[in-house]
Short mmCIF file of C-alpha atoms in Angstrom, two decimals:
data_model
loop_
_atom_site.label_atom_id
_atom_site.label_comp_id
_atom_site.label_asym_id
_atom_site.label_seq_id
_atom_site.Cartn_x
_atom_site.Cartn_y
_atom_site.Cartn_z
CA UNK T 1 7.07 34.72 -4.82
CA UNK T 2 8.46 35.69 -1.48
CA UNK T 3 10.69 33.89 1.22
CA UNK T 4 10.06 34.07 4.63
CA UNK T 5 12.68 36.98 5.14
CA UNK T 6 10.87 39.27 2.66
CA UNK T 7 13.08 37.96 -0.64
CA UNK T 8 11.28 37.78 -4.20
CA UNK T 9 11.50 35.33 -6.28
CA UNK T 10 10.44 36.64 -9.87
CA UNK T 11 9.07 34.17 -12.33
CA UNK T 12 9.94 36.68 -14.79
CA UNK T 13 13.89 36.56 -14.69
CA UNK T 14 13.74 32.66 -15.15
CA UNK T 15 14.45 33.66 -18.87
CA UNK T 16 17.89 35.12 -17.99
CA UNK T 17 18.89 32.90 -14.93
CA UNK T 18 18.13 29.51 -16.23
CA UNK T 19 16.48 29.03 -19.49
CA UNK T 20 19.37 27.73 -21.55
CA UNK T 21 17.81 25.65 -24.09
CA UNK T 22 19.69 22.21 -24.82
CA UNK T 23 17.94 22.40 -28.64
CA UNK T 24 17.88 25.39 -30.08
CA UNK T 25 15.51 24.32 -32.53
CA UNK T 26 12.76 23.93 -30.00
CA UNK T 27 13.16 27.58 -29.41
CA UNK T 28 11.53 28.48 -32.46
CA UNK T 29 7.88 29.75 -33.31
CA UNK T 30 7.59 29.24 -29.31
CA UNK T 31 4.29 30.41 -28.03
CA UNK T 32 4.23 30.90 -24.41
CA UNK T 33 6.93 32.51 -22.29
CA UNK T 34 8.68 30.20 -19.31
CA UNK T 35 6.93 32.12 -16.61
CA UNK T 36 3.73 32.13 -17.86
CA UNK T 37 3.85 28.06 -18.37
CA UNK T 38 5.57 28.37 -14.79
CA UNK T 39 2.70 30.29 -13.44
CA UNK T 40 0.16 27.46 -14.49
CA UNK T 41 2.13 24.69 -13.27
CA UNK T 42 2.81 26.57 -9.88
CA UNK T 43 -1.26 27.37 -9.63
CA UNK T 44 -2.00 23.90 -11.10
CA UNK T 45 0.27 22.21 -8.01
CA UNK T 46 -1.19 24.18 -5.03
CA UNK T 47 -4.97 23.16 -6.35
CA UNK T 48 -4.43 19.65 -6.24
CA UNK T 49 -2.93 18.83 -9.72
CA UNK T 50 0.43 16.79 -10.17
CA UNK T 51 0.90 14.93 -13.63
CA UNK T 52 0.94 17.42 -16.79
CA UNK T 53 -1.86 15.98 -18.17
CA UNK T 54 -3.71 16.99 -15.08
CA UNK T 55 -1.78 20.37 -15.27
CA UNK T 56 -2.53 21.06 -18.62
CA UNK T 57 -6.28 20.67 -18.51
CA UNK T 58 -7.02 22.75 -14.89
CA UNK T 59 -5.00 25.39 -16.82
CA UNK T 60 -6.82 24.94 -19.89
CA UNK T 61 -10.15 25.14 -18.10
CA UNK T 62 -9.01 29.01 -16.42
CA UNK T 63 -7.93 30.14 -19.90
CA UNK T 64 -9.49 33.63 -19.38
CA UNK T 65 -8.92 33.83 -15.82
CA UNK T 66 -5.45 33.54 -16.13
CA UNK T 67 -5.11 35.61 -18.93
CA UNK T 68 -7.42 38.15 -17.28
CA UNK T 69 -5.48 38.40 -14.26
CA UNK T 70 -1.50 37.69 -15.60
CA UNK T 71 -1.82 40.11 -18.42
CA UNK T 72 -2.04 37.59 -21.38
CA UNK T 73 -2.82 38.36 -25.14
CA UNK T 74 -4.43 34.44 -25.70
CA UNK T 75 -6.87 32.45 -23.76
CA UNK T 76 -5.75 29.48 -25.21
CA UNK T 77 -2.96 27.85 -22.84
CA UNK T 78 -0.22 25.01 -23.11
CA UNK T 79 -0.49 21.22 -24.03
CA UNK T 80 1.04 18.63 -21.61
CA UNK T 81 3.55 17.90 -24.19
CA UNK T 82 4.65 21.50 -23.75
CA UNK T 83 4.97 20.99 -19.98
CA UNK T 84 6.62 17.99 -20.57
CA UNK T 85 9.36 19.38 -22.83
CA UNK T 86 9.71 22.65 -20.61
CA UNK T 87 10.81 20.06 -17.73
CA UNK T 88 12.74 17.88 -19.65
CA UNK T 89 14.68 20.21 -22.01
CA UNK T 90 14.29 23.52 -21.69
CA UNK T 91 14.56 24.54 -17.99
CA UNK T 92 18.56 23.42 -17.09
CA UNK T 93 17.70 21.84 -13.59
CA UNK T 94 21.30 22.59 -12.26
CA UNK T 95 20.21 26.62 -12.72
CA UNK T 96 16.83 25.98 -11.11
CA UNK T 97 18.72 24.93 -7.96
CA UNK T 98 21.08 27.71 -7.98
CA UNK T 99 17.93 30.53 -8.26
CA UNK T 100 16.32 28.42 -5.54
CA UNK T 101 19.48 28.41 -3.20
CA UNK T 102 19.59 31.88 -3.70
CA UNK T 103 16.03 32.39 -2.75
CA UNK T 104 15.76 30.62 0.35
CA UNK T 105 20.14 31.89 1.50
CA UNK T 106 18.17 33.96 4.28
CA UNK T 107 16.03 31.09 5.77
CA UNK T 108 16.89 29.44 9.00
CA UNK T 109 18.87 33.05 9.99
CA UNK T 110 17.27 33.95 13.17
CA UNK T 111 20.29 33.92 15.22
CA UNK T 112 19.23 30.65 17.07
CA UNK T 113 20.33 27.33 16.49
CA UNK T 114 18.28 25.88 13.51
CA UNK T 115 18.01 21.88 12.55
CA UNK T 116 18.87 21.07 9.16
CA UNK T 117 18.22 17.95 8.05
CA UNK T 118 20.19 16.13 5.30
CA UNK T 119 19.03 13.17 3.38
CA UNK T 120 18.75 11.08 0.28
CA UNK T 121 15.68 10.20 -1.67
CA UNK T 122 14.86 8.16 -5.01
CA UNK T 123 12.49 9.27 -7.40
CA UNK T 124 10.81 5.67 -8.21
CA UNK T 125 8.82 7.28 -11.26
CA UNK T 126 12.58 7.66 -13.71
CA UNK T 127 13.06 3.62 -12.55
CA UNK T 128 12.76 2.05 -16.06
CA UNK T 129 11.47 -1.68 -15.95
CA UNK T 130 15.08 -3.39 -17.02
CA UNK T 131 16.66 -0.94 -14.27
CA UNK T 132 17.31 -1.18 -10.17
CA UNK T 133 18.09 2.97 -9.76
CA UNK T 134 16.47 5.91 -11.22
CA UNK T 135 17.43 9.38 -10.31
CA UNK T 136 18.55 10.09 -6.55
CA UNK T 137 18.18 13.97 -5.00
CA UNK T 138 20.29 14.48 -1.52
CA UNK T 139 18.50 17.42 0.02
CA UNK T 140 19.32 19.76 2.92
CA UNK T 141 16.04 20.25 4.59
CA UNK T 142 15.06 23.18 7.23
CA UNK T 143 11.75 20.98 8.88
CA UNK T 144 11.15 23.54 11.39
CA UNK T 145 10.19 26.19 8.37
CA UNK T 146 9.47 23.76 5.62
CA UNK T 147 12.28 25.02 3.34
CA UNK T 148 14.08 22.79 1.03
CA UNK T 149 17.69 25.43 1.17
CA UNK T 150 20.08 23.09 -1.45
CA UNK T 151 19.33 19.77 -3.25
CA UNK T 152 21.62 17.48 -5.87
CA UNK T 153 21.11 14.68 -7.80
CA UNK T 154 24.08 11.97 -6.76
CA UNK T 155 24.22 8.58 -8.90
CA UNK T 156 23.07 6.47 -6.22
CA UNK T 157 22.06 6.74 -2.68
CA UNK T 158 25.61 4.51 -1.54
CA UNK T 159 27.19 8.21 -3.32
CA UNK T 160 25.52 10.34 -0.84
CA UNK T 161 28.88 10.41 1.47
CA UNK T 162 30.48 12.45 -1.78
CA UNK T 163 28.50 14.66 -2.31
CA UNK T 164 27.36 15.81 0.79
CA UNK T 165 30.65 18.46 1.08
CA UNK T 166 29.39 19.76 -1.85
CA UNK T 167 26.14 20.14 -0.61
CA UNK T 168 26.58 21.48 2.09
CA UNK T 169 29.37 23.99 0.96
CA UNK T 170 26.57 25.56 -0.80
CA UNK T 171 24.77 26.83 2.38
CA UNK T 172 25.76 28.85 5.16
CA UNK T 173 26.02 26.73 8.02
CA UNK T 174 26.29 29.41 11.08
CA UNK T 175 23.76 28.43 13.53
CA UNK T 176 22.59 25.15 11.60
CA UNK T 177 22.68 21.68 13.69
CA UNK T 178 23.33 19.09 10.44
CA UNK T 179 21.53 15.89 11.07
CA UNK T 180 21.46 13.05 9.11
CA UNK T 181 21.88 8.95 9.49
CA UNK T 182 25.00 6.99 10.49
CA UNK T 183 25.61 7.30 6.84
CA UNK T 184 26.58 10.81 7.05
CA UNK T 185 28.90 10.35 10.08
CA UNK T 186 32.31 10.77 8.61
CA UNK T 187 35.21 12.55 9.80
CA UNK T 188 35.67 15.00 7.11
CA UNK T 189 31.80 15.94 6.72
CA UNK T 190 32.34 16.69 10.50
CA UNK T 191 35.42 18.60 10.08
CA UNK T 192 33.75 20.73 7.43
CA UNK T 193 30.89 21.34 9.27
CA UNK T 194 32.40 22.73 12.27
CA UNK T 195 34.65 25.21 10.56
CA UNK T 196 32.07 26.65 8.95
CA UNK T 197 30.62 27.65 12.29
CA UNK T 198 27.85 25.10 11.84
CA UNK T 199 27.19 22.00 14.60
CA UNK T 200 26.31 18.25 13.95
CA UNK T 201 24.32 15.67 15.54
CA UNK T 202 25.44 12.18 14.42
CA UNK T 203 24.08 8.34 15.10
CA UNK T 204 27.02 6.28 15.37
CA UNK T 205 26.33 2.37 13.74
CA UNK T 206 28.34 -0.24 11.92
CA UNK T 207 30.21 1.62 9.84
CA UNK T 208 32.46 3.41 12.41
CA UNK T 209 32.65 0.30 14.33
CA UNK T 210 35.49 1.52 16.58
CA UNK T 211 33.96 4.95 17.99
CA UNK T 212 30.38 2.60 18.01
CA UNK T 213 31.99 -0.03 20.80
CA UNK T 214 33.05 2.84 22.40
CA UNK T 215 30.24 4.30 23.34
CA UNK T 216 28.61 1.13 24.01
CA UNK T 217 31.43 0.31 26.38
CA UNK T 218 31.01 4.10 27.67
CA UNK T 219 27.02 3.38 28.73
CA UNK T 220 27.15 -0.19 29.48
CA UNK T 221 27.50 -0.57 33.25
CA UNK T 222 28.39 -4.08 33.29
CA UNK T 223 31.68 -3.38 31.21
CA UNK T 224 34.30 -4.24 33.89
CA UNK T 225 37.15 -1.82 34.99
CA UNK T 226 40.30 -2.94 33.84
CA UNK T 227 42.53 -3.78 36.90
CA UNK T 228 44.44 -0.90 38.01
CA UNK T 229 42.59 1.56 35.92
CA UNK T 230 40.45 4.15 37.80
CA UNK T 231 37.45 5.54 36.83
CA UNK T 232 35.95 8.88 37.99
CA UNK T 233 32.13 9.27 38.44
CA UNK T 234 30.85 9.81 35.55
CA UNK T 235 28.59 12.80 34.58
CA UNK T 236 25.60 11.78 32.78
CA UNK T 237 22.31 14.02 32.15
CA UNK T 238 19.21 12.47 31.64
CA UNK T 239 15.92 13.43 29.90
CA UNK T 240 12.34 11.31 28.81
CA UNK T 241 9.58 12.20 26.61
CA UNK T 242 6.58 9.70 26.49
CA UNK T 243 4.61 9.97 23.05
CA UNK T 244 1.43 7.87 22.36
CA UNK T 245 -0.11 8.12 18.86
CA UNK T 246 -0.85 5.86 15.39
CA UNK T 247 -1.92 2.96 18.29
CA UNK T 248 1.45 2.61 19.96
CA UNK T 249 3.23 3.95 23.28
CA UNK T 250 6.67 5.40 22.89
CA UNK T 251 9.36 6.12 25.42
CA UNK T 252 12.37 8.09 24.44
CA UNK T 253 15.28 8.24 27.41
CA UNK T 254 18.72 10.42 26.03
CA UNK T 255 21.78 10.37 28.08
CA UNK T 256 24.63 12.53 27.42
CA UNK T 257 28.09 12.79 28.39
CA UNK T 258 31.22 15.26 27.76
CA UNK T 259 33.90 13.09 29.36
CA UNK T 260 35.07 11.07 26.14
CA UNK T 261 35.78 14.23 24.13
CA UNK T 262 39.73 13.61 24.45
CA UNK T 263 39.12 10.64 24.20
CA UNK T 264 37.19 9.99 20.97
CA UNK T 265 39.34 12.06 18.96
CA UNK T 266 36.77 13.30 17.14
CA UNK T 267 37.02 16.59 15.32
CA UNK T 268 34.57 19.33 17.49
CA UNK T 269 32.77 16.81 19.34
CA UNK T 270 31.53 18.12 22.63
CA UNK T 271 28.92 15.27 24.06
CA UNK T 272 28.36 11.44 23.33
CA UNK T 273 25.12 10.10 23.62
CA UNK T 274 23.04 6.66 24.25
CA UNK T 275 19.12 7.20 23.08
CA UNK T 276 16.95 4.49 24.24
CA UNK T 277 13.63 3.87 23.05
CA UNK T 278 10.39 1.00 24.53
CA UNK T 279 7.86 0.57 21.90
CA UNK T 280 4.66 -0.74 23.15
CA UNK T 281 1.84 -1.56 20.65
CA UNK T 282 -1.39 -0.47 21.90
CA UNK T 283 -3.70 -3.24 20.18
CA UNK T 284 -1.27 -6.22 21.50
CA UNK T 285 0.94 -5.05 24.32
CA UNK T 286 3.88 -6.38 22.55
CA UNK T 287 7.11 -4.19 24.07
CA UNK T 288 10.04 -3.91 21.75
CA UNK T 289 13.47 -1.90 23.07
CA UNK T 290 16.04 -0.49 20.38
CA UNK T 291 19.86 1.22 21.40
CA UNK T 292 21.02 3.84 19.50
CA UNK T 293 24.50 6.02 20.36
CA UNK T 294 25.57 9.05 18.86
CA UNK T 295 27.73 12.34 18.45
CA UNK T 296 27.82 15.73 18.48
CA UNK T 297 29.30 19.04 18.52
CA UNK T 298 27.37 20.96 20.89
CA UNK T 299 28.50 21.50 24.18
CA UNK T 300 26.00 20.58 26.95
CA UNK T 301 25.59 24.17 27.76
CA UNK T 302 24.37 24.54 23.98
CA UNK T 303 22.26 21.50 23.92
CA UNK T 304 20.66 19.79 26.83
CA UNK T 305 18.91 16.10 26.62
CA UNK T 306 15.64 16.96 26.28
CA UNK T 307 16.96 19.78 23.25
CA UNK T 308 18.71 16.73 21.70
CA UNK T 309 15.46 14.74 22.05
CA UNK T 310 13.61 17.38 20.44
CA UNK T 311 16.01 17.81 17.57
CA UNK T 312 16.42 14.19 16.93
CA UNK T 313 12.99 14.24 16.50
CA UNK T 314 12.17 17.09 14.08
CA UNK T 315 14.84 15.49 11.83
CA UNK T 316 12.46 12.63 11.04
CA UNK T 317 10.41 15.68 9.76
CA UNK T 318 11.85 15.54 6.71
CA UNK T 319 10.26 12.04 5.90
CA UNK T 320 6.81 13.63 7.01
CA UNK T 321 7.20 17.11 5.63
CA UNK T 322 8.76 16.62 2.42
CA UNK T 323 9.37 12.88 1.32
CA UNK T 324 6.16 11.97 2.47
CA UNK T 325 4.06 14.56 1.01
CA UNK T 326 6.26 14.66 -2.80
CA UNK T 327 5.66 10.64 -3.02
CA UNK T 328 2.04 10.37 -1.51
CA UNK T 329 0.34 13.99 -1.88
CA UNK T 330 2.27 15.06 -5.35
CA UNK T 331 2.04 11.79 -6.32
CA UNK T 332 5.85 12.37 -7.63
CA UNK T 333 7.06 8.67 -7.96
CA UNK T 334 3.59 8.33 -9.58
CA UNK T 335 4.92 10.53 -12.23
CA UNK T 336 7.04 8.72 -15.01
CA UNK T 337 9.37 10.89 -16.44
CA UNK T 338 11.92 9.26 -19.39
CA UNK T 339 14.75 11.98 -18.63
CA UNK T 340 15.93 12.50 -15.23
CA UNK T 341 15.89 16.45 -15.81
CA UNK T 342 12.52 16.41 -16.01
CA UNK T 343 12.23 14.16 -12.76
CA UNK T 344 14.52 16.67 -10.97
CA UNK T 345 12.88 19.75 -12.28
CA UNK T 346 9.30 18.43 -11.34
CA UNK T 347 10.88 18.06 -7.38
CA UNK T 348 12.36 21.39 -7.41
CA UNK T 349 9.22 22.58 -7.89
CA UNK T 350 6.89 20.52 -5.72
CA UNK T 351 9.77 21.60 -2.93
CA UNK T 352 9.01 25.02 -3.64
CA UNK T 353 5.26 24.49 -3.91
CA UNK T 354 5.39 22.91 -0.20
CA UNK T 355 7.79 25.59 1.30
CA UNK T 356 5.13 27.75 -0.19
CA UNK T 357 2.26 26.21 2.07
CA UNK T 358 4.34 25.62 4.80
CA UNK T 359 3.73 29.47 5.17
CA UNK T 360 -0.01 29.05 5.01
CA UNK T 361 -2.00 28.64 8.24
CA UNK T 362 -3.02 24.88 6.87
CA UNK T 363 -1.45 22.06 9.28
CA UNK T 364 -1.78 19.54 6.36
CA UNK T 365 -1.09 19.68 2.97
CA UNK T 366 -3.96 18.26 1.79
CA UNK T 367 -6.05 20.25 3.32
CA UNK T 368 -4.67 23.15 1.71
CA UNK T 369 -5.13 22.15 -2.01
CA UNK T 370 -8.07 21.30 -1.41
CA UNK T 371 -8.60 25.20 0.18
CA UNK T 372 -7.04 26.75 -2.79
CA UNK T 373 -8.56 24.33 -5.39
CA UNK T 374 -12.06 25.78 -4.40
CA UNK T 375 -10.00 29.59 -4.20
CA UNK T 376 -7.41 30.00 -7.10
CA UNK T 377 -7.50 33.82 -6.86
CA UNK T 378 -6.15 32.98 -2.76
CA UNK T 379 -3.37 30.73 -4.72
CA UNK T 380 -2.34 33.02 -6.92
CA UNK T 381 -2.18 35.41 -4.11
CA UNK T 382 -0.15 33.39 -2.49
CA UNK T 383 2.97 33.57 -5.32
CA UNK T 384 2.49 36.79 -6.09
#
């Protein structure tokens, strides 16, 4: 399997890298080796299959293709059960992250300034009935090359601020803009960020009330001067995109400023910003008007308003290029999994499998499972 940059990723080493079994009894009389069972689950995913069950059986049914082509002594292939025990207890998910890191390190290197965006997500198929929280991945997300480059599980979607340093100290942040939601804009997370030669771009909400009534103040042109207080002109830059799609008109209007920067306090920050969006439903003409401020650390030279448009924007790609297509396309919180390994394993690979097809020349996902469904040899291709 091969990264954008030319890296391999060779189902063959998972043996050595990763494959510490957690019972050593299931190691015996094994009959299939990990990347072979890999292999078919890989294959299985691109061609439309999600659940073992469904894995098991369109691997079953190319017995003697897949031996034919991989090299195998036996037609006869793996049970779901197996799949299901490879996920849950022989594959050690925290290794499977660590050979993934490693594979994509080189993504998102071009020498330009690349978003990444950083966000929580709950895997609703390991919520047991008595329970309110199953298991929770915080990924770090490159949406303009469909790369998943670090994910952890964190106890609960509140613990996200935690374990983002750690995260994020497992990537190389040169040339990466960090985005993520008001959650995620803490002083620290900033701090780290910057000296790691890396920028942010922040929303600013309740929970830095302070630095939010700032800004407000900053924008609002009906905030009064204090008597005796000056104020110098201030230098705001202004850009609008218009978007009409999925039956409603949006207007996006981002206004920066570098004048608070002293001000704030806050580590590397370089601009403050007011985004204002009108929402007009097509059907009804109903008009609704949201506020939003935020932070960051790149310099208007770095970043105009229409680039911070444009990368506010391709953050919410990670809802429609990942989330989205794991929960809905993979069916993953359709998938009930008793241990959480097996939950995380299962979304390490369907991140791989859609980094993998974010390569293709297909604009949709479905469309291309349902190209490689009807061409397994072009799948197979494809990894190796």
């Amino acid at each position: 399997m091969e990264c954008n940059t030319g890296q391999v990723l060779d189902l063959g080493s998972l043996h050595q890298r990763f494959a510490r079994l957690k019972d050593k009894r299931k190691a015996r009389g094994k009959r299939y080796a990990l990347e072979t069972i890999l292999m078919g689950m890989f294959l299985a995913k691109l061609c439309g299959e999600d659940k073992p069950s469904g894995i098991a059986e369109w691997v079953a049914l190319r017995g003697e293709w897949l031996a034919q082509v991989l090299g195998l002594k036996r037609t006869s292939m793996p049970s779901h059960h197996t799949y299901r025990r490879m996920l849950a207890d022989i594959l050690d998910e925290q290794e499977f992250e660590v050979l993934l890191r490693e594979h994509h390190r080189y993504c998102g290197e071009a020498g330009y300034l690349v978003v990444a965006s950083i966000d929580g997500k709950v895997c609703r198929g390991t919520i047991a009935l008595e329970a309110s929280d199953g298991l929770c991945l915080l990924a770090l997300f490159l949406p303009g090359e469909g790369v998943t480059l670090a994910q952890m599980a964190v106890e609960s979607k509140q613990n996200e601020i935690t374990a983002a340093p750690t995260l994020l100290g497992w990537v190389d942040l040169r040339n990466k803009v960090v985005i993520g939601d008001a959650l995620h804009t803490q002083r620290q997370i900033s701090i780290q960020i910057g000296k790691a030669g890396g920028n942010y771009l922040w929303t600013v909400k309740g929970n830095q009330p302070q630095l939010l009534q700032d800004l407000q103040d900053w924008f609002d042109p009906n905030v009064p001067i204090l008597p005796g207080m000056g104020c110098p002109p201030k230098d705001f830059q202004s850009a609008t995109v218009t978007s009409k799609g999925h039956g409603r008109l949006e207007v996006r209007t981002l206004t920066t400023s570098s004048q608070l920067n002293d001000f704030l306090d806050w580590p590397f920050l370089q601009q403050v910003f007011q985004l204002q969006r009108t929402i007009t439903t097509s059907k009804t003409g109903k008009t609704r008007k949201e506020t939003v401020y935020g932070i960051t650390s790149l310099s208007a030279e770095q970043a105009s308003p229409a680039q911070l448009l444009e990368m506010l924007r391709s953050y919410w790609r990670i809802e429609n290029s990942l989330h989205y297509p794991r929960d809905v396309t993979m069916h993953e919180d359709k998938t009930r999994f008793k241990k959480h390994s097996a939950a995380h394993n299962m979304a390490i690979i369907n991140n791989l499998v859609l980094s993998f097809i974010a390569k293709s020349d297909f604009p949709f996902v479905p469309s291309a499972r349902r190209f490689f469904a009807a061409f397994p040899d072009k799948a197979l291709a494809l990894l190796l």
